[in-house]
Coordinates of C-alpha atoms and ligand atoms in Angstrom, one line a residue:
M1 CA -37.1 34.6 17.9
T2 CA -34.8 36.3 15.4
F3 CA -37.3 38.3 13.5
S4 CA -36.8 40.5 9.5
V5 CA -38.3 43.7 8.6
L6 CA -37.6 46.1 5.8
K7 CA -36.0 49.0 7.8
C8 CA -35.1 52.8 6.4
P9 CA -30.7 52.7 6.9
N10 CA -31.8 56.9 7.0
C11 CA -34.6 57.6 9.0
G12 CA -35.4 54.5 10.7
E13 CA -38.5 53.3 9.5
E14 CA -39.2 49.8 9.7
F15 CA -42.0 48.2 6.9
S16 CA -43.1 44.3 6.7
I17 CA -41.3 42.2 4.8
N18 CA -44.5 41.0 3.4
R19 CA -44.8 44.3 1.3
N20 CA -43.5 44.3 -1.7
K21 CA -41.1 47.5 -1.0
Y22 CA -38.0 48.8 -2.4
T23 CA -37.9 52.3 -1.0
C24 CA -38.8 54.4 1.9
D25 CA -42.0 56.0 2.4
R26 CA -40.9 58.8 4.1
C27 CA -37.7 59.4 2.7
G28 CA -37.1 57.5 -0.2
D29 CA -34.1 56.0 0.2
I30 CA -33.3 52.6 -0.5
L31 CA -34.3 50.0 2.3
D32 CA -32.4 47.2 4.3
V33 CA -33.5 43.9 5.0
Y34 CA -32.8 44.6 9.8
H35 CA -33.4 41.3 11.8
H36 CA -33.9 41.9 15.0
D37 CA -32.5 39.9 17.5
M38 CA -30.3 37.9 15.0
E39 CA -27.9 34.9 16.1
Y40 CA -25.4 33.3 14.8
S41 CA -26.0 29.4 14.3
T42 CA -25.4 27.6 10.5
I43 CA -28.2 25.1 9.4
A44 CA -27.3 21.5 7.3
M45 CA -27.7 23.6 4.3
K46 CA -24.5 23.8 1.4
G47 CA -23.1 27.5 0.2
V48 CA -25.3 30.4 0.8
W49 CA -28.3 29.1 2.4
K50 CA -25.9 27.7 5.5
Y51 CA -25.9 30.9 6.7
K52 CA -29.8 31.3 6.5
N53 CA -30.5 31.9 10.2
M54 CA -28.2 35.8 9.1
I55 CA -29.2 36.1 5.7
H56 CA -33.7 35.3 5.5
P57 CA -34.4 33.5 8.6
E58 CA -37.9 33.2 8.7
I59 CA -38.4 32.0 5.1
P60 CA -39.6 28.1 4.6
N61 CA -37.2 25.6 3.3
S62 CA -40.1 24.3 1.4
K63 CA -40.0 28.2 -0.9
I64 CA -36.1 28.1 -1.3
I65 CA -34.9 28.2 -4.6
T66 CA -31.4 27.0 -4.8
R67 CA -28.7 25.9 -7.4
G68 CA -26.1 25.6 -4.8
E69 CA -24.7 28.6 -4.9
G70 CA -21.3 29.7 -2.9
D71 CA -18.6 27.8 -0.8
T72 CA -16.4 29.1 -3.7
N73 CA -13.2 28.3 -3.6
I74 CA -10.2 30.2 -2.3
Y75 CA -6.6 30.2 -4.4
R76 CA -3.4 31.1 -4.1
S77 CA -0.5 31.2 -7.1
Q78 CA 3.3 32.3 -6.7
R79 CA 2.6 33.8 -10.4
I80 CA 0.1 36.4 -8.9
S81 CA 1.9 36.8 -5.2
E82 CA 4.9 38.0 -7.3
Y83 CA 3.1 40.1 -9.9
A84 CA 1.6 42.1 -6.7
G85 CA 4.3 42.3 -4.1
I86 CA 2.4 40.3 -1.6
K87 CA 2.8 37.0 -0.4
N88 CA -0.4 36.1 1.3
I89 CA -2.5 37.3 -1.4
H90 CA -5.6 34.7 -1.8
L91 CA -8.2 34.7 -4.5
K92 CA -11.7 33.9 -4.1
H93 CA -13.6 32.9 -6.8
E94 CA -17.5 33.4 -7.6
G95 CA -17.0 33.0 -11.2
E96 CA -17.4 28.9 -9.8
N97 CA -21.6 29.9 -8.9
P98 CA -23.4 28.1 -11.0
T99 CA -24.5 30.9 -13.3
G100 CA -20.8 31.3 -13.0
S101 CA -20.8 35.2 -11.2
F102 CA -21.6 36.0 -7.6
K103 CA -24.7 37.3 -8.6
D104 CA -26.0 34.1 -7.7
R105 CA -25.9 34.5 -4.3
G106 CA -28.0 37.7 -4.3
M107 CA -30.9 35.7 -6.8
T108 CA -31.3 33.0 -4.7
V109 CA -32.2 34.5 -1.8
A110 CA -34.3 37.7 -4.0
V111 CA -36.2 34.6 -6.1
S112 CA -36.5 32.3 -3.3
E113 CA -38.6 35.4 -1.6
A114 CA -40.6 36.6 -4.5
A115 CA -41.3 32.7 -4.1
R116 CA -42.9 33.3 -0.9
L117 CA -44.0 36.5 -2.6
E118 CA -46.0 34.1 -4.7
F119 CA -44.8 36.5 -7.5
N120 CA -44.7 35.0 -11.4
K121 CA -42.7 37.5 -12.9
T122 CA -39.4 39.3 -12.3
L123 CA -38.3 42.0 -13.9
C124 CA -34.2 43.3 -13.7
A125 CA -32.3 46.2 -15.7
S126 CA -28.9 44.4 -16.2
T127 CA -25.1 44.7 -17.8
G128 CA -25.3 41.1 -18.0
N129 CA -24.6 38.7 -15.0
T130 CA -27.4 39.8 -13.6
S131 CA -29.6 39.0 -16.4
A132 CA -28.0 35.7 -16.8
A133 CA -28.4 35.0 -13.0
A134 CA -32.5 36.3 -12.6
A135 CA -33.2 33.8 -16.1
S136 CA -31.8 31.0 -14.3
Y137 CA -33.7 31.8 -11.2
S138 CA -36.8 32.7 -12.2
A139 CA -36.7 29.7 -14.6
L140 CA -35.8 27.5 -12.1
A141 CA -38.7 28.8 -9.8
G142 CA -41.3 28.7 -12.9
M143 CA -41.9 32.2 -13.4
D144 CA -41.3 34.8 -16.3
S145 CA -38.3 37.1 -16.3
Y146 CA -38.2 40.5 -17.9
V147 CA -34.5 42.1 -18.4
M148 CA -33.7 45.3 -19.5
I149 CA -30.1 44.8 -21.2
P150 CA -28.5 47.5 -23.0
G151 CA -28.2 45.6 -25.9
K152 CA -25.3 47.1 -28.3
N153 CA -23.4 47.3 -24.4
I154 CA -23.5 43.7 -23.3
S155 CA -21.2 40.7 -23.3
S156 CA -22.9 38.4 -26.4
N157 CA -22.1 35.1 -23.5
K158 CA -24.0 37.0 -20.8
L159 CA -26.6 38.1 -23.4
F160 CA -26.3 33.8 -24.8
Q161 CA -27.6 32.8 -20.9
A162 CA -30.4 34.5 -20.3
V163 CA -31.8 34.1 -23.6
S164 CA -30.9 30.1 -23.2
Y165 CA -32.5 30.6 -19.8
G166 CA -36.0 31.7 -21.3
A167 CA -35.8 35.1 -20.3
N168 CA -38.1 37.9 -21.9
I169 CA -35.4 40.2 -23.2
V170 CA -36.5 44.4 -23.2
D171 CA -33.5 45.8 -26.0
I172 CA -32.2 49.0 -24.0
E173 CA -31.4 52.2 -25.9
G174 CA -28.9 53.8 -24.3
D175 CA -26.6 52.6 -21.4
F176 CA -26.7 49.8 -18.1
D177 CA -28.2 53.4 -16.1
T178 CA -31.1 53.9 -18.7
A179 CA -31.6 50.3 -18.1
M180 CA -31.9 51.2 -14.5
A181 CA -34.2 54.2 -15.0
D182 CA -36.7 52.1 -16.8
V183 CA -36.7 49.5 -14.3
K184 CA -37.9 52.6 -11.2
Q185 CA -40.3 54.3 -13.8
A186 CA -41.9 50.2 -14.6
L187 CA -42.3 50.6 -10.6
E188 CA -44.1 53.5 -10.4
K189 CA -46.2 51.7 -12.8
T190 CA -47.2 48.4 -12.1
R191 CA -46.6 45.7 -8.9
D192 CA -46.5 43.0 -11.2
F193 CA -43.2 42.3 -11.4
Y194 CA -41.0 40.9 -8.3
V195 CA -37.7 43.7 -8.9
L196 CA -34.0 41.6 -9.2
N197 CA -31.9 44.8 -9.0
S198 CA -29.5 45.5 -6.4
L199 CA -31.8 47.9 -5.3
N200 CA -33.5 44.5 -3.5
P201 CA -32.5 44.4 -0.2
W202 CA -32.8 40.9 0.0
R203 CA -29.5 40.3 -2.8
I204 CA -27.6 42.0 -0.4
E205 CA -28.0 39.9 2.2
G206 CA -27.3 36.9 0.0
Q207 CA -24.2 38.6 -0.6
K208 CA -23.0 38.5 2.2
T209 CA -22.5 35.1 2.0
I210 CA -19.0 35.7 0.7
I211 CA -17.4 37.2 3.5
Y212 CA -18.8 35.0 6.2
E213 CA -17.3 32.5 4.1
I214 CA -13.7 34.5 3.3
M215 CA -14.0 35.6 7.8
E216 CA -14.3 31.9 8.6
K217 CA -11.3 30.9 6.4
L218 CA -8.9 33.8 6.6
K219 CA -8.2 37.0 8.5
P220 CA -7.6 39.2 5.8
D221 CA -5.7 42.7 6.7
F222 CA -7.6 43.9 3.1
I223 CA -10.7 42.5 0.9
S224 CA -10.6 43.8 -2.4
F225 CA -12.8 44.0 -5.4
P226 CA -14.5 45.6 -8.4
A227 CA -17.1 48.1 -7.6
G228 CA -19.9 49.0 -9.7
N229 CA -23.4 49.1 -9.2
L230 CA -21.6 48.8 -5.4
G231 CA -24.5 45.6 -4.4
N232 CA -21.3 44.2 -2.8
T233 CA -19.7 47.4 -1.3
S234 CA -22.9 47.5 0.8
A235 CA -23.6 44.0 1.2
F236 CA -19.6 43.7 2.5
G237 CA -20.1 46.1 5.3
K238 CA -23.2 45.1 6.4
A239 CA -21.7 41.8 6.2
L240 CA -18.9 42.9 8.7
M241 CA -21.3 44.7 10.8
D242 CA -23.2 41.1 11.1
L243 CA -20.0 39.7 12.4
K244 CA -18.5 42.1 14.8
S245 CA -21.9 42.6 16.4
L246 CA -22.2 38.6 17.3
G247 CA -18.9 38.8 18.5
K248 CA -17.9 36.3 15.3
I249 CA -14.8 38.4 14.6
D250 CA -12.6 40.8 17.2
Y251 CA -11.2 43.1 14.4
V252 CA -12.2 44.6 11.8
P253 CA -10.3 44.1 7.8
R254 CA -10.5 46.9 5.2
L255 CA -12.9 46.9 2.7
V256 CA -11.1 48.3 -0.7
A257 CA -13.5 49.1 -3.3
I258 CA -12.2 49.1 -6.9
Q259 CA -13.6 51.6 -9.7
A260 CA -12.6 51.9 -13.0
E261 CA -11.4 55.2 -14.1
G262 CA -13.8 55.5 -16.4
A263 CA -17.0 55.1 -14.4
S264 CA -16.0 56.0 -11.1
P265 CA -18.5 57.8 -9.6
F266 CA -18.7 56.6 -5.9
Y267 CA -14.4 57.0 -6.3
E268 CA -15.2 61.2 -7.1
Y269 CA -18.2 60.8 -4.0
M270 CA -15.7 59.6 -1.3
H271 CA -12.6 62.2 -2.2
G272 CA -15.0 64.4 -2.8
N273 CA -17.7 66.9 -0.2
K274 CA -20.9 66.3 -2.0
N275 CA -23.7 64.9 -0.2
S276 CA -24.9 62.9 -2.9
I277 CA -23.3 60.9 -5.9
T278 CA -22.8 62.8 -9.9
P279 CA -23.7 60.8 -12.6
V280 CA -21.5 60.5 -15.2
R281 CA -21.7 58.7 -18.7
A282 CA -19.7 55.6 -17.6
E283 CA -16.8 53.7 -20.4
T284 CA -14.5 51.0 -19.4
I285 CA -13.7 48.1 -21.4
A286 CA -15.0 46.0 -18.2
S287 CA -18.9 46.1 -18.8
A288 CA -19.8 44.5 -15.5
I289 CA -18.6 47.8 -13.9
R290 CA -19.6 50.0 -16.4
I291 CA -22.3 51.9 -14.5
G292 CA -22.5 55.6 -14.2
N293 CA -25.2 56.1 -11.2
P294 CA -24.8 53.7 -8.5
V295 CA -28.0 53.1 -6.8
N296 CA -26.1 51.5 -3.6
Y297 CA -23.9 54.6 -3.3
K298 CA -25.3 55.5 0.2
K299 CA -25.3 51.8 1.4
A300 CA -21.5 51.3 0.0
R301 CA -20.7 54.6 1.7
R302 CA -21.6 53.1 5.1
S303 CA -19.6 49.6 4.4
I304 CA -16.5 51.8 3.5
E305 CA -16.4 54.2 6.7
F306 CA -17.4 51.4 9.2
S307 CA -14.1 49.6 7.5
N308 CA -12.2 52.4 7.5
G309 CA -12.2 51.1 3.7
I310 CA -10.1 52.4 0.6
V311 CA -11.8 53.6 -2.7
E312 CA -9.7 53.6 -5.6
R313 CA -9.7 53.7 -9.0
I314 CA -7.8 52.7 -11.8
S315 CA -7.0 52.2 -15.8
D316 CA -8.2 49.8 -18.4
D317 CA -4.5 48.9 -19.0
E318 CA -4.0 48.5 -15.6
I319 CA -7.2 46.5 -15.6
M320 CA -6.2 43.9 -18.5
S321 CA -2.8 44.0 -17.9
A322 CA -3.9 41.7 -14.3
K323 CA -6.8 40.4 -16.1
R324 CA -4.2 38.3 -18.4
V325 CA -2.2 37.5 -14.7
I326 CA -4.9 36.0 -13.3
D327 CA -6.0 34.2 -16.7
R328 CA -2.1 32.9 -17.2
S329 CA -1.8 31.8 -13.7
G330 CA -4.9 29.0 -14.4
I331 CA -7.4 30.7 -12.7
G332 CA -9.0 33.1 -14.7
C333 CA -11.8 35.7 -14.4
E334 CA -13.9 38.2 -16.9
P335 CA -12.0 41.8 -17.5
A336 CA -14.1 43.3 -14.1
S337 CA -13.1 40.7 -12.0
A338 CA -9.3 41.8 -12.6
A339 CA -10.4 45.0 -10.9
A340 CA -9.7 43.3 -7.7
L341 CA -5.9 42.5 -8.2
A342 CA -5.1 45.7 -10.5
G343 CA -6.4 48.1 -7.4
V344 CA -4.4 45.7 -5.1
L345 CA -1.3 46.1 -6.8
K346 CA -1.9 50.5 -7.5
L347 CA -2.4 50.7 -3.3
R348 CA 0.8 48.7 -2.9
N349 CA 2.5 50.8 -5.1
S350 CA 1.5 53.6 -3.0
G351 CA 2.5 52.1 -0.3
V352 CA -0.7 51.6 1.6
I353 CA -1.1 47.8 1.6
D354 CA 1.8 46.4 2.2
S355 CA 4.0 43.5 1.1
G356 CA 3.8 41.3 4.5
D357 CA -0.3 42.5 4.7
T358 CA -2.4 39.4 4.1
V359 CA -4.8 40.9 1.2
A360 CA -8.1 38.6 0.3
S361 CA -9.3 39.5 -3.8
I362 CA -12.6 38.2 -5.1
L363 CA -12.9 37.4 -8.9
T364 CA -16.7 38.4 -9.5
G365 CA -16.7 36.4 -12.7
H366 CA -16.1 33.5 -14.8
L367 CA -13.7 33.7 -17.5
L368 CA -15.6 32.2 -20.7
K369 CA -18.3 35.4 -18.8
D370 CA -16.3 37.1 -21.8
V371 CA -14.5 36.3 -24.7
S372 CA -14.0 39.6 -26.6
F373 CA -10.0 39.6 -25.7
M374 CA -8.5 36.4 -27.1
P375 CA -4.9 36.9 -26.2
E376 CA -3.0 37.1 -29.0
Y377 CA -1.4 33.4 -29.6
K378 CA 1.2 31.6 -32.3
T379 CA -0.1 27.9 -33.4
L380 CA 3.0 25.5 -33.5
E381 CA 3.5 22.9 -36.5
V382 CA 4.1 19.6 -35.4
S383 CA 6.9 19.7 -36.2
D384 CA 8.1 22.3 -33.9
I385 CA 7.8 20.1 -30.7
F386 CA 9.3 16.4 -31.3
Ligands
PLP1 C1 -22.3 42.6 -11.4 C2 -20.9 42.5 -11.1 C3 -19.4 43.3 -10.4 C4 -20.3 44.6 -9.7 O1 -20.9 44.6 -8.8 P1 -21.4 45.6 -7.4 O2 -21.7 45.1 -6.8 O3 -22.7 46.0 -8.4 O4 -20.6 46.9 -7.5 C5 -18.5 43.4 -11.2 N1 -18.4 42.6 -11.6 C6 -18.6 41.7 -11.9 C7 -18.3 39.9 -12.6 C8 -20.0 41.7 -11.7 O5 -21.0 40.6 -12.8
ZN2 ZN1 -36.2 56.9 5.4

């Protein structure tokens, strides 16, 4: 029988999943979920929960809080292939999840866990999409959600979602990193809240399913995605380790984590020789990856090393140029998501990715998530068209 524990990736200490813990008592590292005797089998549920046996085998089905997230489409587009100089480039659209971003995949698992542990209050810091997802799933579960938002720094569409779903909004003076520090402080004072940030290891479990779905359909040489707080980077390597150790894949695709130049502490860390990450003051047009002190950097390093991965960074201009191509192809995404394509183009130009390689790029959020960048357009008179 599979059973799950919270395990420290640094010192190996294990803790019961019935304790509401995020960090190791012994060494302070952020805990992982670890499934003893994990087996690969799917169940008759849609999307994320199809993979229940690899993400939360022990939770009773009656505790699962789901909106049918996951099972998102994979697109191809000639316009995008030409732009990237890669014939076999596939875009998996995570903006098609219920609240419009991949955050729903982690949130369904974390909020279900909050229900299993009988919490009635949730808390998170957010650049926007986490709060939208946290507010929706908490409301669905009948819990009160509290979201710490750097009010002047997030897209009004994302704030609109959180407010509409009934979240209690805590307006933080500062940026995402200030909000995250406030969550950590709250944790030291009270255990009344279930914390939904990506230091929550169950969110990572849910986000693994993006990779399970990709590897069922494609055999990519590279998998690219934007990297901010590094939850996805952590989850994707863990998913590949699962599939490899269970014999479901016979090779490991290279993970390609893309940061914005103005918010690239992980890039600096991976390309430098320091033992810990050096926080930066983050600035980029792509608010979802405007993060200067990512909590998951150690787990993320493990993912990059396991997959012989790449960490690249790109300018805001490169992000917006890629976004225009994705939008004009009819697929569309929010600015941060376009980093996944912009980074591929940069690596194609530098010869790391070849025109014959197969690439899967993950579009993390929906076009409507951020409407502050209206493209130029001109209006016509009726008499102009017939
Ligand atoms: C949260 C988010 C990211 C960053 O993901 P991490 O797992 O924090 O690295 C990227 N794009 C979008 C749209 C997001 O919502
Ligand atoms: Zn430890």
